Short mmCIF file of C-alpha atoms in Angstrom, two decimals:
data_model
loop_
_atom_site.label_atom_id
_atom_site.label_comp_id
_atom_site.label_asym_id
_atom_site.label_seq_id
_atom_site.Cartn_x
_atom_site.Cartn_y
_atom_site.Cartn_z
CA MET C 1 -22.83 -13.91 -2.45
CA GLY C 2 -24.41 -16.80 -4.30
CA ASP C 3 -22.13 -19.29 -2.57
CA HIS C 4 -23.47 -18.36 0.86
CA SER C 5 -27.14 -18.72 -0.14
CA ASP C 6 -26.64 -21.92 -2.14
CA HIS C 7 -24.79 -23.72 0.66
CA ARG C 8 -26.48 -22.24 3.70
CA HIS C 9 -27.79 -25.66 4.78
CA PHE C 10 -24.24 -26.93 5.42
CA GLY C 11 -24.04 -24.89 8.62
CA ASN C 12 -20.74 -23.77 10.12
CA ARG C 13 -18.91 -27.04 9.44
CA GLY C 14 -20.07 -27.08 5.82
CA SER C 15 -19.01 -23.46 5.36
CA CYS C 16 -15.53 -24.31 6.59
CA ILE C 17 -15.35 -27.26 4.16
CA LEU C 18 -16.53 -25.00 1.36
CA ARG C 19 -13.97 -22.33 2.20
CA ASP C 20 -11.20 -24.95 2.34
CA GLY C 21 -12.30 -26.29 -1.03
CA GLN C 22 -12.37 -22.79 -2.50
CA LYS C 23 -8.89 -22.05 -1.19
CA LYS C 24 -7.50 -25.23 -2.73
CA MET C 25 -9.17 -24.40 -6.03
CA ILE C 26 -7.75 -20.88 -5.99
CA LEU C 27 -4.25 -22.20 -5.27
CA PHE C 28 -4.68 -24.76 -8.06
CA THR C 29 -5.71 -22.07 -10.57
CA ILE C 30 -2.85 -19.77 -9.53
CA LEU C 31 -0.31 -22.57 -10.00
CA SER C 32 -1.90 -23.53 -13.35
CA ASP C 33 -1.75 -19.95 -14.63
CA PHE C 34 1.85 -19.52 -13.48
CA LEU C 35 2.93 -22.72 -15.26
CA LEU C 36 0.91 -21.74 -18.34
CA TYR C 37 2.81 -18.43 -18.54
CA LEU C 38 6.12 -20.31 -18.33
CA VAL C 39 5.11 -22.89 -20.95
CA MET C 40 3.85 -20.26 -23.39
CA SER C 41 7.05 -18.25 -22.88
CA PHE C 42 9.16 -21.34 -23.57
CA LEU C 43 7.23 -22.06 -26.76
CA ALA C 44 7.41 -18.41 -27.83
CA GLY C 45 11.18 -18.42 -27.31
CA VAL C 46 11.57 -21.57 -29.39
CA LEU C 47 9.62 -19.99 -32.25
CA VAL C 48 11.41 -16.63 -32.16
CA LEU C 49 14.84 -18.26 -32.25
CA GLN C 50 13.82 -20.30 -35.29
CA PHE C 51 13.65 -17.02 -37.22
CA VAL C 52 17.13 -15.88 -36.08
CA PRO C 53 20.22 -16.91 -38.12
CA GLU C 54 22.64 -19.24 -36.36
CA HIS C 55 25.45 -16.65 -36.27
CA ARG C 56 23.23 -14.19 -34.37
CA LYS C 57 22.29 -16.34 -31.37
CA PRO C 58 23.92 -18.68 -28.84
CA LYS C 59 23.72 -22.34 -29.76
CA ILE C 60 20.68 -23.83 -28.04
CA SER C 61 19.55 -27.42 -28.48
CA ILE C 62 15.88 -27.99 -27.69
CA ARG C 63 14.43 -31.46 -28.10
CA ASN C 64 11.28 -31.65 -30.18
CA SER C 65 9.77 -33.85 -27.48
CA ALA C 66 10.06 -30.96 -24.99
CA VAL C 67 8.22 -28.66 -27.39
CA LEU C 68 5.51 -31.29 -27.97
CA LEU C 69 5.13 -31.78 -24.22
CA GLY C 70 4.73 -28.03 -23.76
CA ILE C 71 2.03 -27.81 -26.44
CA ALA C 72 0.21 -30.86 -25.03
CA SER C 73 0.17 -29.30 -21.54
CA ILE C 74 -1.65 -26.13 -22.66
CA PRO C 75 -5.23 -27.52 -22.43
CA PHE C 76 -4.49 -29.03 -19.00
CA LEU C 77 -3.02 -25.78 -17.68
CA SER C 78 -5.89 -23.79 -19.22
CA ALA C 79 -8.54 -26.02 -17.64
CA ALA C 80 -8.61 -24.54 -14.12
CA PRO C 81 -11.05 -21.64 -14.80
CA ALA C 82 -13.32 -23.98 -16.79
CA ILE C 83 -13.26 -26.52 -13.94
CA GLN C 84 -14.13 -23.76 -11.49
CA LEU C 85 -17.04 -22.64 -13.69
CA LEU C 86 -18.22 -26.23 -14.12
CA GLY C 87 -18.26 -26.69 -10.34
CA LEU C 88 -20.60 -23.71 -9.99
CA LEU C 89 -22.90 -24.87 -12.78
CA LEU C 90 -23.16 -28.40 -11.34
CA ASN C 91 -25.00 -26.95 -8.33
CA ASN C 92 -28.09 -26.53 -10.51
CA ALA C 93 -27.60 -28.85 -13.50
CA SER C 94 -26.52 -32.32 -14.56
CA PHE C 95 -22.93 -32.87 -15.73
CA GLY C 96 -23.81 -32.97 -19.42
CA SER C 97 -26.00 -29.90 -19.20
CA ALA C 98 -23.35 -28.02 -17.20
CA VAL C 99 -20.65 -28.82 -19.78
CA TRP C 100 -22.90 -27.70 -22.64
CA THR C 101 -23.78 -24.46 -20.85
CA ALA C 102 -20.12 -23.74 -20.06
CA ILE C 103 -19.11 -24.18 -23.71
CA THR C 104 -22.04 -22.39 -25.34
CA GLU C 105 -22.69 -19.50 -22.94
CA PHE C 106 -19.39 -18.60 -21.24
CA GLN C 107 -16.19 -17.25 -22.81
CA VAL C 108 -14.13 -19.19 -20.25
CA GLY C 109 -15.65 -22.49 -21.41
CA GLN C 110 -15.36 -21.56 -25.08
CA SER C 111 -11.72 -20.56 -24.62
CA PHE C 112 -10.95 -23.92 -23.00
CA ALA C 113 -12.64 -25.79 -25.86
CA PHE C 114 -10.66 -23.73 -28.38
CA SER C 115 -7.42 -24.46 -26.49
CA ILE C 116 -7.95 -28.20 -27.05
CA PHE C 117 -8.65 -27.66 -30.74
CA LEU C 118 -5.69 -25.32 -31.31
CA SER C 119 -3.24 -27.43 -29.30
CA PHE C 120 -4.23 -30.52 -31.31
CA PHE C 121 -3.35 -28.89 -34.64
CA TRP C 122 -0.28 -27.10 -33.25
CA PHE C 123 0.95 -30.43 -31.82
CA GLY C 124 0.42 -32.12 -35.18
CA ALA C 125 2.21 -29.36 -37.11
CA THR C 126 5.19 -29.57 -34.76
CA ALA C 127 5.28 -33.39 -34.74
CA VAL C 128 5.70 -33.50 -38.53
CA ASN C 129 8.26 -30.64 -38.49
CA SER C 130 6.08 -28.32 -40.53
CA SER C 131 7.17 -24.81 -41.51
CA LYS C 132 8.08 -22.39 -38.72
CA TYR C 133 5.45 -20.05 -40.16
CA ILE C 134 2.70 -22.64 -39.68
CA GLN C 135 3.86 -23.31 -36.10
CA ALA C 136 3.93 -19.55 -35.44
CA PHE C 137 0.38 -19.32 -36.82
CA TRP C 138 -0.95 -21.84 -34.27
CA PHE C 139 1.00 -20.13 -31.50
CA LEU C 140 -0.52 -16.74 -32.34
CA LEU C 141 -4.02 -18.23 -32.45
CA SER C 142 -3.41 -19.78 -29.01
CA VAL C 143 -2.35 -16.42 -27.59
CA LEU C 144 -5.41 -14.79 -29.18
CA ASN C 145 -7.58 -17.48 -27.59
CA MET C 146 -6.15 -16.65 -24.16
CA GLY C 147 -7.05 -13.03 -24.78
CA PHE C 148 -10.57 -14.16 -25.74
CA GLY C 149 -10.94 -16.00 -22.41
CA SER C 150 -9.49 -13.18 -20.31
CA HIS C 151 -11.38 -11.10 -17.78
CA ALA C 152 -10.54 -7.99 -19.79
CA ALA C 153 -12.37 -9.36 -22.85
CA SER C 154 -15.40 -10.24 -20.74
CA LEU C 155 -15.65 -6.61 -19.59
CA ASP C 156 -15.24 -4.86 -22.95
CA PHE C 157 -14.77 -7.41 -25.71
CA LEU C 158 -12.70 -5.78 -28.45
CA PRO C 159 -10.57 -3.42 -26.31
CA GLY C 160 -10.10 -6.17 -23.72
CA LEU C 161 -9.27 -8.83 -26.31
CA PHE C 162 -6.80 -6.59 -28.13
CA SER C 163 -5.02 -5.15 -25.08
CA HIS C 164 -4.73 -8.49 -23.21
CA THR C 165 -3.53 -10.35 -26.32
CA ILE C 166 -0.88 -7.75 -27.15
CA HIS C 167 0.22 -7.60 -23.50
CA PHE C 168 0.55 -11.37 -23.12
CA LEU C 169 2.14 -11.87 -26.55
CA SER C 170 4.81 -9.22 -25.90
CA LEU C 171 5.61 -10.64 -22.48
CA THR C 172 5.98 -14.23 -23.71
CA LEU C 173 8.16 -13.25 -26.69
CA TRP C 174 10.59 -11.35 -24.46
CA ALA C 175 10.54 -13.84 -21.60
CA GLY C 176 10.83 -16.87 -23.88
CA VAL C 177 14.04 -15.81 -25.59
CA LEU C 178 15.52 -14.71 -22.28
CA ILE C 179 14.69 -17.99 -20.51
CA LEU C 180 16.10 -20.15 -23.31
CA VAL C 181 19.34 -18.17 -23.56
CA ALA C 182 19.83 -17.94 -19.78
CA TRP C 183 19.11 -21.59 -19.01
CA GLY C 184 19.35 -23.50 -22.29
CA ALA C 185 22.56 -22.30 -23.94
CA PRO C 186 25.65 -24.37 -23.00
CA ALA C 187 27.82 -21.34 -23.85
CA LEU C 188 26.93 -17.75 -24.65
CA THR C 189 28.51 -17.76 -28.08
CA ASN C 190 27.78 -15.02 -30.64
CA TRP C 191 26.87 -12.82 -27.68
CA ARG C 192 27.49 -9.41 -29.22
CA SER C 193 25.70 -10.37 -32.42
CA PHE C 194 22.82 -11.61 -30.27
CA LEU C 195 22.64 -8.36 -28.29
CA LYS C 196 22.53 -6.25 -31.46
CA TRP C 197 19.04 -7.54 -32.25
CA PHE C 198 17.80 -8.72 -28.84
CA THR C 199 18.39 -5.44 -26.96
CA PRO C 200 16.14 -3.32 -29.23
CA PHE C 201 13.75 -6.28 -29.52
CA ALA C 202 13.44 -6.56 -25.73
CA PHE C 203 13.13 -2.84 -25.03
CA SER C 204 10.52 -2.42 -27.77
CA LEU C 205 8.51 -5.24 -26.22
CA MET C 206 8.89 -3.65 -22.77
CA ALA C 207 7.36 -0.43 -24.10
CA VAL C 208 4.46 -2.39 -25.62
CA ILE C 209 4.01 -4.33 -22.36
CA LEU C 210 3.80 -1.12 -20.31
CA VAL C 211 1.33 0.59 -22.66
CA SER C 212 -0.90 -2.48 -23.09
CA GLY C 213 -0.71 -3.15 -19.34
CA VAL C 214 -2.05 0.33 -18.64
CA ALA C 215 -4.81 -0.27 -21.22
CA VAL C 216 -5.84 -3.50 -19.45
CA TRP C 217 -5.73 -1.81 -16.05
CA LEU C 218 -7.98 1.05 -17.24
CA LEU C 219 -10.66 -1.52 -18.06
CA PHE C 220 -10.74 -2.52 -14.39
CA SER C 221 -10.18 0.74 -12.55
CA LYS C 222 -9.71 4.50 -12.72
CA PRO C 223 -6.25 6.08 -12.32
CA ALA C 224 -7.57 8.19 -9.43
CA ASP C 225 -8.47 4.97 -7.55
CA TYR C 226 -4.98 3.46 -7.76
CA ALA C 227 -3.91 4.25 -4.18
CA ALA C 228 -7.39 3.49 -2.82
CA SER C 229 -7.26 0.03 -4.44
CA TRP C 230 -4.33 -0.88 -2.18
CA VAL C 231 -6.82 -1.59 0.58
CA LEU C 232 -8.11 -4.54 -1.50
CA PRO C 233 -6.35 -7.87 -2.21
CA TYR C 234 -6.29 -7.09 -5.97
CA GLY C 235 -4.78 -3.65 -5.40
CA GLN C 236 -2.11 -5.11 -3.14
CA MET C 237 -1.03 -7.61 -5.79
CA LEU C 238 -1.10 -4.92 -8.48
CA LEU C 239 1.22 -2.78 -6.36
CA LEU C 240 3.57 -5.72 -5.75
CA LYS C 241 3.57 -6.46 -9.50
CA HIS C 242 4.46 -2.86 -10.28
CA LEU C 243 7.23 -2.85 -7.67
CA SER C 244 8.67 -6.08 -9.11
CA ILE C 245 8.91 -4.44 -12.54
CA LEU C 246 11.61 -1.94 -11.45
CA PRO C 247 14.32 -4.51 -10.50
CA LEU C 248 13.32 -6.42 -13.65
CA LEU C 249 13.95 -3.31 -15.76
CA VAL C 250 17.25 -2.67 -13.96
CA ALA C 251 18.41 -6.23 -14.72
CA ALA C 252 17.25 -5.86 -18.34
CA PHE C 253 19.10 -2.54 -18.71
CA LEU C 254 22.30 -4.03 -17.28
CA ASN C 255 21.99 -7.04 -19.59
CA GLY C 256 21.37 -4.87 -22.62
CA PHE C 257 24.01 -2.21 -22.05
CA GLY C 258 26.42 -3.42 -19.38
CA ASN C 259 26.76 -7.12 -20.18
CA LYS C 260 28.72 -6.81 -23.44
CA ALA C 261 31.92 -8.64 -22.49
CA LYS C 262 33.11 -11.54 -24.63
CA GLU C 263 32.24 -13.78 -21.68
CA PRO C 264 29.02 -12.17 -20.38
CA SER C 265 27.49 -12.79 -16.97
CA ARG C 266 25.00 -15.66 -17.16
CA ASN C 267 24.01 -14.87 -13.56
CA LEU C 268 22.61 -11.51 -14.63
CA LEU C 269 20.49 -13.22 -17.28
CA LYS C 270 19.22 -15.69 -14.71
CA LEU C 271 18.49 -12.82 -12.31
CA GLU C 272 16.29 -11.25 -14.98
CA THR C 273 14.38 -14.53 -15.37
CA PHE C 274 13.80 -14.72 -11.61
CA MET C 275 12.43 -11.17 -11.61
CA LEU C 276 10.18 -12.13 -14.52
CA GLY C 277 9.02 -15.08 -12.43
CA LEU C 278 7.87 -12.68 -9.71
CA VAL C 279 5.89 -10.70 -12.29
CA PHE C 280 4.32 -13.93 -13.59
CA LEU C 281 3.43 -15.04 -10.06
CA SER C 282 1.79 -11.74 -9.09
CA THR C 283 -0.14 -11.75 -12.39
CA ALA C 284 -1.36 -15.30 -11.72
CA VAL C 285 -2.57 -14.31 -8.25
CA MET C 286 -4.27 -11.15 -9.56
CA SER C 287 -6.25 -13.17 -12.10
CA LYS C 288 -8.07 -14.89 -9.23
CA LEU C 289 -8.99 -11.71 -7.30
CA ALA C 290 -11.91 -9.33 -7.74
CA PRO C 291 -10.81 -6.21 -9.71
CA PRO C 292 -11.73 -2.86 -8.10
CA HIS C 293 -14.39 -1.63 -10.55
CA ASN C 294 -15.85 0.31 -7.64
CA ILE C 295 -13.60 0.53 -4.58
CA ASN C 296 -16.31 0.81 -1.92
CA ASN C 297 -18.54 -1.89 -3.43
CA THR C 298 -15.63 -4.28 -3.89
CA PHE C 299 -14.50 -3.57 -0.33
CA LEU C 300 -17.92 -4.65 0.98
CA THR C 301 -17.47 -8.12 -0.54
CA GLU C 302 -13.69 -8.55 -0.31
CA GLY C 303 -12.83 -6.68 2.88
CA THR C 304 -9.38 -5.42 3.84
CA ALA C 305 -6.43 -7.18 2.20
CA PRO C 306 -5.08 -9.62 4.85
CA LEU C 307 -1.49 -8.39 4.59
CA LEU C 308 -2.52 -4.75 4.89
CA GLU C 309 -4.74 -5.57 7.86
CA SER C 310 -1.82 -7.26 9.64
CA LEU C 311 0.31 -4.15 9.09
CA ILE C 312 -2.03 -1.23 9.89
CA GLY C 313 -5.23 -2.90 11.10
CA GLU C 314 -8.70 -3.37 9.69
CA GLN C 315 -10.01 -0.58 7.44
CA TYR C 316 -13.51 0.88 7.18
CA LEU C 317 -15.65 2.72 4.66
CA PRO C 318 -15.36 5.23 3.16
CA ILE C 319 -11.92 4.53 1.65
CA THR C 320 -10.01 7.82 1.48
CA PRO C 321 -6.28 7.19 0.92
CA GLU C 322 -3.89 9.73 2.35
CA PHE C 323 -0.09 9.76 2.38
CA VAL C 324 1.29 10.46 5.87
CA PHE C 325 4.91 10.50 6.95
CA SER C 326 6.14 7.97 9.50
CA LEU C 327 9.70 7.39 10.56
CA ASN C 328 9.55 3.63 9.99
CA GLY C 329 7.92 4.10 6.60
CA ILE C 330 10.53 6.60 5.40
CA LEU C 331 13.38 4.39 6.63
CA LEU C 332 11.94 1.42 4.74
CA LEU C 333 11.69 3.46 1.54
CA LEU C 334 15.35 4.47 1.97
CA ILE C 335 16.29 0.81 2.54
CA GLY C 336 14.47 -0.01 -0.71
CA ALA C 337 16.50 2.62 -2.59
CA LEU C 338 19.68 1.19 -1.03
CA ALA C 339 18.65 -2.35 -2.06
CA ILE C 340 18.24 -1.43 -5.72
CA GLY C 341 21.62 0.32 -5.58
CA LEU C 342 23.21 -2.82 -4.13
CA MET C 343 21.58 -4.89 -6.84
CA ILE C 344 23.29 -2.73 -9.47
CA MET C 345 26.59 -2.88 -7.58
CA SER C 346 26.35 -6.69 -7.36
CA PHE C 347 26.63 -6.85 -11.14
CA PHE C 348 29.84 -4.84 -11.30
CA LYS C 349 31.32 -6.65 -8.28
CA LYS C 350 30.35 -10.06 -9.75
CA MET C 351 28.52 -11.11 -6.58
CA PRO C 352 26.65 -14.46 -6.36
CA LEU C 353 23.29 -14.75 -8.11
CA TRP C 354 21.37 -15.42 -4.90
CA LEU C 355 22.69 -12.22 -3.35
CA SER C 356 21.63 -10.12 -6.36
CA PHE C 357 18.16 -11.66 -6.15
CA ILE C 358 17.97 -10.90 -2.42
CA PHE C 359 18.75 -7.25 -3.16
CA GLY C 360 16.06 -7.08 -5.86
CA PHE C 361 13.51 -8.87 -3.68
CA GLY C 362 14.53 -6.69 -0.73
CA PHE C 363 13.67 -3.61 -2.80
CA ILE C 364 10.15 -4.92 -3.44
CA VAL C 365 9.52 -5.82 0.20
CA SER C 366 11.04 -2.64 1.67
CA VAL C 367 9.25 -0.22 -0.65
CA TYR C 368 5.97 -2.09 -0.22
CA LEU C 369 6.21 -1.94 3.59
CA GLY C 370 7.34 1.68 3.45
CA LEU C 371 4.35 2.69 1.35
CA MET C 372 1.89 0.82 3.57
CA LEU C 373 3.25 2.36 6.77
CA ASN C 374 3.00 5.82 5.16
CA MET C 375 -0.64 5.41 4.15
CA ASN C 376 -3.93 6.08 5.85
CA PHE C 377 -7.12 4.75 4.29
#
C-alpha cells in the first residue's frame, strides 16, 4: 500500500515503470534464492562427504577452487532481499542513512552483513585447508544466519529461527550429497557400501524436512485455511511445492531400495535431483509472496492467483473453499495417478531420463489442474 501513496505523482506511466521494476526485482530475488539453495547444497555435500571413509562413497574429485567460488558467491546471492529493502529506505533517506538503518534495524540487513563476515572466515579456512570440523562450523553458522534472516524468524523469532534453520539444513545435507554423487562421480563405485549409510541418512533427513516444514507453515497459516489459501499466489505455490514432493519421494524410494545393482542407474539419481530442483524453485518463488496470515485480508491486497483466475475465473470474498466433482477434474486426477505409475515403470524399463522427468512433471501438472477444476472458492 505504501508504494502506491509514495509514487502517486508518477501517474499511470510512472506506475507502469514501477510495476516493471518491481517485477524485475522479484525475478532477480527468485533467481538469487534458487542459486543460493544450489550453492549451499553443493557446499553441504562437499562437507558431508569429507566425513565419509573412501571405501563407503563413490570417488568424487572436487576442485578447491570450485568450493572457494561457492563460498564467495554466498554474500552476492544473499544480497537481493537487502537490496530490495535498501531501495525502499532510499525513498526517505540518504544512501548512508539507509544502509545504517537496514543493518541496525532490520533482520534482513543484519543477516546480509553477517553473511559477508561468515563467508570471509569460511573462505579463509577453506583456502588454507583447515580442519573439516572448522569448515563445518562456518557452514553451520551460515545456515543459522539464513534462518535468522528468514520470514519465519521475523514472525516468531525463536520458533521461526529454529524451524527454518533445521528445515534448510536438512534439505541441503540431503540434496548436496545427492547432487555430487549424481553429477560429480565419474563412476558409481562402492555403491552398495554408499547406500548402507546414505539411505537411512536421506530418509531420516526427509522426516526432519517434513516435520520442520509443517512447523514453518504453521507460523504463516492455520491448517484449516490450507485449501482456502489456494486462491492466493502463495497458496498456489505451496500446493505446487507439496505436489512436487511426491515424485521426489518416489525417486528417492526407488534409489534407496530399488537401485542396488552393481551398476546402478545414474539416470534415477539425476531424476531425483531434477525433482529437488522443482522443490527449490517453488520455495524460491514462495519466499517472495505474501503468506496467508489471514486469507481474506491477504486476498484484498494480493487478489486471485493469476493461474487460478485463468482456470476458473476471478474469485470474490468471502473465500469459502468447497470440493465439487467435475468430469474434467476427475479425469486429470486419474491422469496424474497414471503419470506417477509410469514414472515408476520407467525405472524398471530403463527408459530415458527425460521421459521419466516428463512423467513426474506430468503428475504435478495433472493433479494441480484436477484439484483446481474440482474446487469452488
